[in-house]
Structure formats: structure tokens, C-alpha cells
Short mmCIF file of C-alpha atoms in Angstrom, two decimals:
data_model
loop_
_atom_site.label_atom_id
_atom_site.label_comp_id
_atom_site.label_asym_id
_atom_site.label_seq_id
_atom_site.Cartn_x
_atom_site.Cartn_y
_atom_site.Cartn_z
CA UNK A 882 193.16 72.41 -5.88
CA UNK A 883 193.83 69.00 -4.50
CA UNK A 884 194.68 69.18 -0.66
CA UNK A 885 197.70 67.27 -1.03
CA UNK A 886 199.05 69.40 -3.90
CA UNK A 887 198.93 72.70 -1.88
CA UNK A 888 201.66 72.59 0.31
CA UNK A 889 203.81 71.35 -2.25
CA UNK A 890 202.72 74.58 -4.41
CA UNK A 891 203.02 76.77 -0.85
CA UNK A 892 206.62 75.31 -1.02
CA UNK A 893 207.64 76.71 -4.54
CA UNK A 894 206.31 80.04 -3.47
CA UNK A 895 208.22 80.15 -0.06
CA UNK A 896 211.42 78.27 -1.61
CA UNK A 897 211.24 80.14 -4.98
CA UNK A 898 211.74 77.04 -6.30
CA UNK A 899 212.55 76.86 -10.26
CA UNK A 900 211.03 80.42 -10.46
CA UNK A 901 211.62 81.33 -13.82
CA UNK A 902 210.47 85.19 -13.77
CA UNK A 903 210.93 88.64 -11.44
CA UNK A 904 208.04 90.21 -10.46
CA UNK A 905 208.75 94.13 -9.78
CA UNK A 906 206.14 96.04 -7.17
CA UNK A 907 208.34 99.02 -5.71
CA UNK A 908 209.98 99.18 -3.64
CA UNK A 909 209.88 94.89 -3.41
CA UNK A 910 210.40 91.76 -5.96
CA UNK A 911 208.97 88.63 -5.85
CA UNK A 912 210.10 85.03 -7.44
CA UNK A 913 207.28 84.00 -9.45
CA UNK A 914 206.39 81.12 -11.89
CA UNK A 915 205.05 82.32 -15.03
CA UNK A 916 202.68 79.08 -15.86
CA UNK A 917 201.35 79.60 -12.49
CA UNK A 918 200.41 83.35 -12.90
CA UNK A 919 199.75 82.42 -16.46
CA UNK A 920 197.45 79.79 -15.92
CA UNK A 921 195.65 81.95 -12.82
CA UNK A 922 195.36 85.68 -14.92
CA UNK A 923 195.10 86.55 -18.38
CA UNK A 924 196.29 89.95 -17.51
CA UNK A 925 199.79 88.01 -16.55
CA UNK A 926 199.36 85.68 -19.78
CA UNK A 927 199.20 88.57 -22.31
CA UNK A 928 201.89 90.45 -20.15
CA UNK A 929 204.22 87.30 -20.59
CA UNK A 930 203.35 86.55 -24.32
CA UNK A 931 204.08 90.06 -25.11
CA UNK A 932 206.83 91.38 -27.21
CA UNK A 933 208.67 93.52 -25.03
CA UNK A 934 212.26 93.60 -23.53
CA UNK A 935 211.11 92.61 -20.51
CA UNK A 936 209.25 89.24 -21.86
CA UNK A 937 212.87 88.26 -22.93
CA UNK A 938 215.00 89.28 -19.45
CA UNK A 939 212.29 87.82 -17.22
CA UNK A 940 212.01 90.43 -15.11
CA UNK A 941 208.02 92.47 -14.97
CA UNK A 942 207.36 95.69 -13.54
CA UNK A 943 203.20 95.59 -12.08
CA UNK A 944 202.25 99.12 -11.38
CA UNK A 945 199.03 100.60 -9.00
CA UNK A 946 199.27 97.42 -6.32
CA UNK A 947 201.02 97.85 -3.04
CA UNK A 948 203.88 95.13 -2.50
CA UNK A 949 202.15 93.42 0.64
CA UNK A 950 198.67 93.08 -1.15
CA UNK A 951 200.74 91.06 -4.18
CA UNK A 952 202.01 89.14 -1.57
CA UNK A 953 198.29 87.96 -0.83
CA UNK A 954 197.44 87.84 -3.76
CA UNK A 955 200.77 85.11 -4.85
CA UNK A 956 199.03 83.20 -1.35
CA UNK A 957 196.04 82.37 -2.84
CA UNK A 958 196.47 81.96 -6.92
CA UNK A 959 199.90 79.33 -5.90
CA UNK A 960 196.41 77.09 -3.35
CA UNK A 961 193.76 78.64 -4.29
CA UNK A 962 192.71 78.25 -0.88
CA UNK A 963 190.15 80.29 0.82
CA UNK A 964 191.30 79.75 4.21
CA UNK A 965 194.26 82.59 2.76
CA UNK A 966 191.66 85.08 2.52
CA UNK A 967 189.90 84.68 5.58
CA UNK A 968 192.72 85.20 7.80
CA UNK A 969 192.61 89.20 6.05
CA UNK A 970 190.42 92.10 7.43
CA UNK A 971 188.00 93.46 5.13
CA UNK A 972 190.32 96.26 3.75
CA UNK A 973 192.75 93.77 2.69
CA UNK A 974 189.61 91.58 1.01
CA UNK A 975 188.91 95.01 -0.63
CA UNK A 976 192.16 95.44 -2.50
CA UNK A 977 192.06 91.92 -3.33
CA UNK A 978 188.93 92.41 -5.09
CA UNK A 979 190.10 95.46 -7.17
CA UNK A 980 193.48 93.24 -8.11
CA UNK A 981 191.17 90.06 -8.63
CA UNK A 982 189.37 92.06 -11.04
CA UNK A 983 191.73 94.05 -12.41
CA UNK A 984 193.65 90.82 -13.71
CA UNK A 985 190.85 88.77 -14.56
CA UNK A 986 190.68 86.17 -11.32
CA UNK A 987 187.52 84.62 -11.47
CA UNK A 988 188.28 82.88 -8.44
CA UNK A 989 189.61 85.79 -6.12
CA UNK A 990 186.55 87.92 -7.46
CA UNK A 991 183.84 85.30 -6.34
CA UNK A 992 185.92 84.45 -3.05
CA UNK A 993 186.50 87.83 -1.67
CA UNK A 994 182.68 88.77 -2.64
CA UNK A 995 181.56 86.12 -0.52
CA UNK A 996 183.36 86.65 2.42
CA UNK A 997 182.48 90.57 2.54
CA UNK A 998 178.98 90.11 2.31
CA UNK A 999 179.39 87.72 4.82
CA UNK A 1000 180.79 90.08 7.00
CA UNK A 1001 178.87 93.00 6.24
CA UNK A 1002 176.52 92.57 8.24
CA UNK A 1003 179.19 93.19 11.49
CA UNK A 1004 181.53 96.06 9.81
CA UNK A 1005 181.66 99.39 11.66
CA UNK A 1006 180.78 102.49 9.33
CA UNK A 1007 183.98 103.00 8.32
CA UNK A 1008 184.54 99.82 6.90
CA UNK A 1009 181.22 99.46 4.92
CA UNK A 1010 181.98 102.84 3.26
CA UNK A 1011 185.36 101.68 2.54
CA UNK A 1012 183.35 98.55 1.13
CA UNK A 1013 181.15 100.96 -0.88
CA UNK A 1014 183.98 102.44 -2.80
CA UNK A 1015 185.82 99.42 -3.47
CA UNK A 1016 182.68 97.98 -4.94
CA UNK A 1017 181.89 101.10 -6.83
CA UNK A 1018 185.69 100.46 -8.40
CA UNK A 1019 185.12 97.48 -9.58
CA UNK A 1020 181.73 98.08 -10.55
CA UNK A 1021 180.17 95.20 -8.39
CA UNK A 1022 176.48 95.51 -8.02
CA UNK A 1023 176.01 92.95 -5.57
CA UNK A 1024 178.26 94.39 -3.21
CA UNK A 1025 177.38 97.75 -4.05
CA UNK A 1026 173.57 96.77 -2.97
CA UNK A 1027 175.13 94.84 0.00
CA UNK A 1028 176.57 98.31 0.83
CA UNK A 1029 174.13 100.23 0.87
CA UNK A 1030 171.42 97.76 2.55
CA UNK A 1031 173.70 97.70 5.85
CA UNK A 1032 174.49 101.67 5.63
CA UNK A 1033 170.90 102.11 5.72
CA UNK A 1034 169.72 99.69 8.33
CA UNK A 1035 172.03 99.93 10.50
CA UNK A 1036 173.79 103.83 10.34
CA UNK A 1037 171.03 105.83 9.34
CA UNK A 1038 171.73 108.08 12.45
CA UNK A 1039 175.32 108.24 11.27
CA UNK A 1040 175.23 108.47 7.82
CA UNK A 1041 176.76 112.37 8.12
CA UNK A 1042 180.56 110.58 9.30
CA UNK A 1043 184.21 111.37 8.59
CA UNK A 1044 184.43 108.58 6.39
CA UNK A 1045 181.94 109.73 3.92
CA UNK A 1046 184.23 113.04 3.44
CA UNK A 1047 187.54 110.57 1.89
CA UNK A 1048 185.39 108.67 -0.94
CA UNK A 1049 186.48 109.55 -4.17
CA UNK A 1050 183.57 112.45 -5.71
CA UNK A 1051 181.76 109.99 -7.94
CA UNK A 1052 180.88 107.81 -5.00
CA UNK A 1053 180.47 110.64 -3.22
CA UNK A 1054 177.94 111.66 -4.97
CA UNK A 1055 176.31 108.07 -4.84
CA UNK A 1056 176.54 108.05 -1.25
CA UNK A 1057 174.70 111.10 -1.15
CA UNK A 1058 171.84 109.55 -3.39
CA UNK A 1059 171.80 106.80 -0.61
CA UNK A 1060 171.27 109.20 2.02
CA UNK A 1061 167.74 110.39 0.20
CA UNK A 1062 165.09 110.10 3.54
CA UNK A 1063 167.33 109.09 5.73
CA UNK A 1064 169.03 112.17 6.15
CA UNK A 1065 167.72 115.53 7.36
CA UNK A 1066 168.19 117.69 4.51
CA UNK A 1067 170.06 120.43 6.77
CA UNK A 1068 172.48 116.87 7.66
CA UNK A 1069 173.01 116.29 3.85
CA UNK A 1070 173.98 120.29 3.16
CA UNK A 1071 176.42 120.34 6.17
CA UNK A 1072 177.88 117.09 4.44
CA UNK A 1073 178.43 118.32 0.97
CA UNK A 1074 179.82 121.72 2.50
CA UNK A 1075 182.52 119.71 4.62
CA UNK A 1076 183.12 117.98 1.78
CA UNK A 1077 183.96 120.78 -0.04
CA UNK A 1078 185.91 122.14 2.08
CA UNK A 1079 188.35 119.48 3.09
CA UNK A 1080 188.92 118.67 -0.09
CA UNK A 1081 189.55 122.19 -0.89
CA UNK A 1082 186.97 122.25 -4.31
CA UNK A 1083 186.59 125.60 -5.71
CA UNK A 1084 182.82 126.91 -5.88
CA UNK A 1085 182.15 130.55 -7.74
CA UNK A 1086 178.52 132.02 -8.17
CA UNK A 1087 176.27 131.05 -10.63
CA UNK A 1088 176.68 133.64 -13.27
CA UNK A 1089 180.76 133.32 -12.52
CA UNK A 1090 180.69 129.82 -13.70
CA UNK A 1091 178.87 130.26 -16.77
CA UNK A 1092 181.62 132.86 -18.11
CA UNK A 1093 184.31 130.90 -16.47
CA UNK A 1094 183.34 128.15 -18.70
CA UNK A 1095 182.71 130.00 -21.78
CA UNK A 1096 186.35 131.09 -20.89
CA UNK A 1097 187.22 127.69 -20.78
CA UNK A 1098 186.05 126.96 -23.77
CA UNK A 1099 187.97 129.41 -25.80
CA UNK A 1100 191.01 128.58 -24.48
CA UNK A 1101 190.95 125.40 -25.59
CA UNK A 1102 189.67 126.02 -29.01
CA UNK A 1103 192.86 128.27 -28.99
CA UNK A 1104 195.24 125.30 -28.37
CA UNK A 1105 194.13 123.76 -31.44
CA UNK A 1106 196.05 125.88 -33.65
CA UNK A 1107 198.48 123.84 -35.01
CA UNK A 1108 198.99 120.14 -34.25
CA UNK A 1109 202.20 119.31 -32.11
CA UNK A 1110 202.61 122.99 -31.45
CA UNK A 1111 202.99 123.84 -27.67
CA UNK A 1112 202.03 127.32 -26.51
CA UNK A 1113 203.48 128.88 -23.32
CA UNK A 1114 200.79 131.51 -23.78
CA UNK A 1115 197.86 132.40 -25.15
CA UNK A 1116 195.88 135.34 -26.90
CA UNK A 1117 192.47 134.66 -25.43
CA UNK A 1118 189.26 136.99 -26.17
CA UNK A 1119 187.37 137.51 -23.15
CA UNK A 1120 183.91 136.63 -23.26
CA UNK A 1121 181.16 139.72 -24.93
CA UNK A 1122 184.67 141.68 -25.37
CA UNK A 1123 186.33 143.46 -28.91
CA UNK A 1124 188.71 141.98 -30.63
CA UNK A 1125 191.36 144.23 -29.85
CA UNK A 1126 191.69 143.40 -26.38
CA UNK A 1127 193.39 140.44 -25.22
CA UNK A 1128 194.60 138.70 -22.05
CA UNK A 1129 197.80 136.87 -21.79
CA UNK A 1130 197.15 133.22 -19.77
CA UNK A 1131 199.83 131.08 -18.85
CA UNK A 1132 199.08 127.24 -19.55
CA UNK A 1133 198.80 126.80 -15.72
CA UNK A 1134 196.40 129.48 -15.78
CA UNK A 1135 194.03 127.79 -17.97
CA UNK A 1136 194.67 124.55 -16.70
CA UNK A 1137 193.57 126.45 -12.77
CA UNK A 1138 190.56 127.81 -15.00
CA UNK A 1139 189.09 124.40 -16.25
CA UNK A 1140 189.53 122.48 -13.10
CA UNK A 1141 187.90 125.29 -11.24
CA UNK A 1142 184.87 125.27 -13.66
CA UNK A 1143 184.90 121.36 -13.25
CA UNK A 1144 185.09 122.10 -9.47
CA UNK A 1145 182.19 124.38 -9.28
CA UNK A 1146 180.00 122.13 -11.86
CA UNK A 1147 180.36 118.76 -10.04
CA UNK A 1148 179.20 120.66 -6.26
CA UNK A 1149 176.00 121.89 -7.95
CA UNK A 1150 175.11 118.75 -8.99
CA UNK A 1151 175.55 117.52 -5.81
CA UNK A 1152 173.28 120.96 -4.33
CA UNK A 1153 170.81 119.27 -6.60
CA UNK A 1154 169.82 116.86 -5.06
CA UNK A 1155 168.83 118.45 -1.63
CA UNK A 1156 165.57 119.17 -0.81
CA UNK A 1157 165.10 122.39 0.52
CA UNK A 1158 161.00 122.22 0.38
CA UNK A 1159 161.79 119.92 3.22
CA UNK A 1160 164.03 122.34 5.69
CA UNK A 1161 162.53 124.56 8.19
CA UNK A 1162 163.19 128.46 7.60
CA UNK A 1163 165.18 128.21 10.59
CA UNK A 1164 167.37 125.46 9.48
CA UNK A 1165 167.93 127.09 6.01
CA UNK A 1166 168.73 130.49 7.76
CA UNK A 1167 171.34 128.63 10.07
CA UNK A 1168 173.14 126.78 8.08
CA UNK A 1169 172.22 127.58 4.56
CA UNK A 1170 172.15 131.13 4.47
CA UNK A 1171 175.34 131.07 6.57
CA UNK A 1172 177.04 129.04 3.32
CA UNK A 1173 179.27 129.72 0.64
CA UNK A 1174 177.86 127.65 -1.85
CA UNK A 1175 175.28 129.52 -2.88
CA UNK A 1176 175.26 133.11 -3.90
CA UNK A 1177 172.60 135.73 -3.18
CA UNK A 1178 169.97 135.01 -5.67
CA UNK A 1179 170.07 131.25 -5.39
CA UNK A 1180 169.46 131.70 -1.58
CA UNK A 1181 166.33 133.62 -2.06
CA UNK A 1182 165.00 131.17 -4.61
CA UNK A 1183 165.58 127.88 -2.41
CA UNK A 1184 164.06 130.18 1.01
CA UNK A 1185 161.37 130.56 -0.82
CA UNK A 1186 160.51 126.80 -0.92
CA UNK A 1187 161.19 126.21 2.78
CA UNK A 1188 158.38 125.75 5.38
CA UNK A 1189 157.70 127.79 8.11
CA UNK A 1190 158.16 124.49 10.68
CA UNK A 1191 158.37 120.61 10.22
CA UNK A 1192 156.40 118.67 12.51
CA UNK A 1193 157.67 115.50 14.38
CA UNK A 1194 155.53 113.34 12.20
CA UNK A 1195 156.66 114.66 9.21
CA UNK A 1196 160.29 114.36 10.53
CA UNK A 1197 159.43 110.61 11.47
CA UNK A 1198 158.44 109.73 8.30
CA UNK A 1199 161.05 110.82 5.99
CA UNK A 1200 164.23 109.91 8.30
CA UNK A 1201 163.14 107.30 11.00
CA UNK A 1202 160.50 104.93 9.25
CA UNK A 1203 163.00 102.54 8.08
CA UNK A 1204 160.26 99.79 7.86
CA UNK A 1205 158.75 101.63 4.35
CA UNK A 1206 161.78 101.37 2.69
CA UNK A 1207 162.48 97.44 2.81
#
């Protein structure tokens, strides 16, 4: 935008000027101009081309954005300045991403990308895994790579952090990938158990699982009967039982059922990818063999592949040689 043509668009945002529309993010509005979010998103073009009731009162309801991040957002698509988006820490530049992508903002995509790699390279932990999820939202390799270069480089000692236990369990599971060699193994079980367990995620033994998803199973296939009919309850055969006997499950019970099988499936795929060949007996025995998630049997079978002691070299060269893997 010209420079002498932005503070006469900063003045229709502040004055509300000849706003012809009412933008609704609970619990605030804002006085908008439709040709200006029109020309800026197509998300907002579609919204106000749309035939719906609210098209014709002028007044928009924008859900999953908090009021003061719209607020930023209106800052920079009315002067499409970038001076607005430095003044914001890096969480704020976050959100503005997921918006900027969300609605189709070339502009506030490119911008905010740039100025968080930029600052990258200073963020504390806590703000580059905060950087890692946002990125992994909007599916943005670049800053996903920027990410993970910095965690590596400059964490490694600290990759096993409160932080890491509040990303969502896809990236979770990412960041876990990322942690390959430059983690103890012993580091990356402790992590995955406290992530577990603040996040309260149900884990059953092997053999439990595989019945409580056959279960699972069933009880859906039950639900089918009849389209548009709702059941309170259901007549569910249990697994390798007669046909005579039946248990009565309450919707919520099934519904407890699947997201416990879900639960138990998603933290062994995240037990898969430790190591154990590369733990110490003792380790395993401490921390391991003092764990819930795994049962009897798979203990034995993982102690089995342990060593009897790691040597400092050994130790060097799969968590401290950082130089091998840039």
C-alpha cells in the first residue's frame, strides 16, 4: 500500500467510518468494510456473497478466533503494513499465521513466516515448540524445518520439557520423531509416560486392546441397524461368546469403549518408536519395568534387547555429536 494511503485507511478502521457490515467474535464486534475484507480474503468474499440471512442484515458471526487476535488481524489487512506485525510476540505471529491461512491471506502468511524464522533463532523452548505446533496446523514445512533445526541445535539437553507435554498428540508424536539421537532412550520413555499421564490417556495390556477393539467393532456394526434410528442401548455379543448371552451398553459406554481403544492404540505407536536395544538393563529396570505401559510379557521381550552397560562413547555418539547430523 501507498504510504500516504495508510493512515487514511488506519482512520476508517479507528473511526468506523462508512462501515457497512458487523463483524461478530464473542464476546466483541467490530465495524468492518466488506470491500476491504473482501478484497484482502476470499474466505470473507464467499462469506459476503453468500445467500444467507446474515449476507442481507450485515451483521457476520467468525467462529474459532479470539476477539483481540481479529483485532490484529483488521491492523494489518486495512495497511498492510508489516511494521503491525512486528510490534507482536511470537505467539501472537502464531495465531496470525493459522488466521492468515485459514482465510486465504497471502500476505499475512508470507509476513508472519518471515518474521518467525527470523526470530527463531532467539526463542526460548517454549516458544519454538509453540512455533512447532502452529506450523504443524497450518501445515508449513518451512517453518516446521525451521522448528525443528533450532530445537535440535540449540535444546538438545532439554528436549524432555513441560512444553512438549501440551502439544496436541499428532505433533506429539512428531516431536518425539525429532527427538531420535538426541534423546536418551530412558529420557524419551519418561516423556511419553508423563505424557500419558497428564493428559489422562487410557493404556490396557496388549491382549486387552485387541478384544476391546473387536468389542468396538461390534458395537458399531450394531448401530447400523436402521438408518435415523437412535438406540439408548444395545444387545452386543461379546467377543468368542454364544449367542444367547448378551450385555446391555449404554451409548456412553461404547462411546468410553472406542476412545479408550483409540487411547491405548495411539501410546503404542508412540512405544514404537523407542529403542530399547539402546537402554542399559539398569535403566530399563528403573524406569521401564517400574511402568504401566507395558504389561508383563512385553517387558520381558523389550529386556531382552537391552545391554548389559552403555559406554560413554557410545552415549556420545548417539545424543551429543550434534556435528553428524547437520
Amino acid at each position: 500500500m501507498e504510504t500516504w494511503l495508510e493512515p487514511v485507511f488506519t482512520d476508517l478502521l479507528e473511526n468506523k467510518t462508512f462501515s457497512d457490515c458487523l463483524i461478530v467474535v464473542e464476546p466483541e464486534t467490530f465495524d468492518c468494510h466488506k470491500v476491504i475484507l473482501a478484497s484482502a480474503s476470499e474466505f470473507f468474499e464467499r462469506m459476503f456473497l453468500g445467500d444467507f440471512k446474515e449476507s442481507k442484515c450485515g451483521q457476520f458471526i467468525v467462529n474459532d478466533v479470539k476477539p483481540k487476535t481479529f483485532k490484529y488481524f483488521l491492523e494489518y489487512i486495512y495497511t498492510y503494513n508489516i511494521k503491525n506485525l512486528k510490534k507482536h510476540n511470537s505467539t501472537v505471529l502464531v495465531d496470525l499465521l493459522v488466521v492468515g491461512t485459514k482465510w486465504l491471506v497471502a500476505s499475512l502468511q508470507s509476513d508472519c513466516v518471515k518474521l518467525l524464522t527470523e526470530r527463531a533463532k532467539a526463542m526460548t523452548i517454549g516458544d519454538l515448540l509453540e512455533l512447532f505446533q502452529g506450523a504443524y496446523n497450518v501445515d508449513n514445512k518451512s517453518l516446521i524445518d525451521v522448528a525443528k533445526k533450532n530445537l535440535k541445535e540449540r535444546y538438545k539437553n532439554r528436549m524432555n520439557c513441560y512444553e512438549a507435554l501440551m502439544l496436541t498428540s499428532d505433533v506429539f508424536e512428531q516431536y518425539l520423531i525429532v527427538t531420535d539421537r538426541y534423546m536418551e532412550e530412558v529420557e524419551r520413555f519418561k516423556m511419553i509416560q508423563d505424557y500419558v499421564n497428564l493428559n489422562g490417556l487410557h493404556v490396557g495390556d496388549a491382549e486387552a486392546d485387541k478384544n476391546e477393539a473387536s468389542g468396538v467393532l461390534e458395537i458399531e456394526d450394531v448401530n447400523k441397524v436402521g438408518e435415523g434410528i437412535r438406540k439408548e442401548l444395545c444387545d452386543v455379543k461379546p467377543v468368542g461368546d454364544t449367542a444367547t448371552k448378551a450385555v446391555e451398553l449404554h451409548v456412553g459406554d461404547q462411546q468410553e469403549m472406542k476412545l479408550k481403544a483409540i487411547h491405548s492404540k495411539y501410546v503404542r505407536t508412540l512405544l514404537g518408536y523407542i529403542k530399547y536395544e539402546k537402554m542399559t538393563k539398569a535403566q530399563f529396570y528403573e524406569v521401564v519395568g517400574k511402568s504401566s505401559l507395558l504389561d508383563f510379557k512385553e517387558k520381558f521381550e523389550k529386556f531382552n534387547l537391552t545391554a548389559w552397560q552403555y559406554s560413554d562413547d557410545e552415549c556420545d555418539s548417539e545424543c551429543g555429536d550434534l556435528n553428524s547430523h547437520k
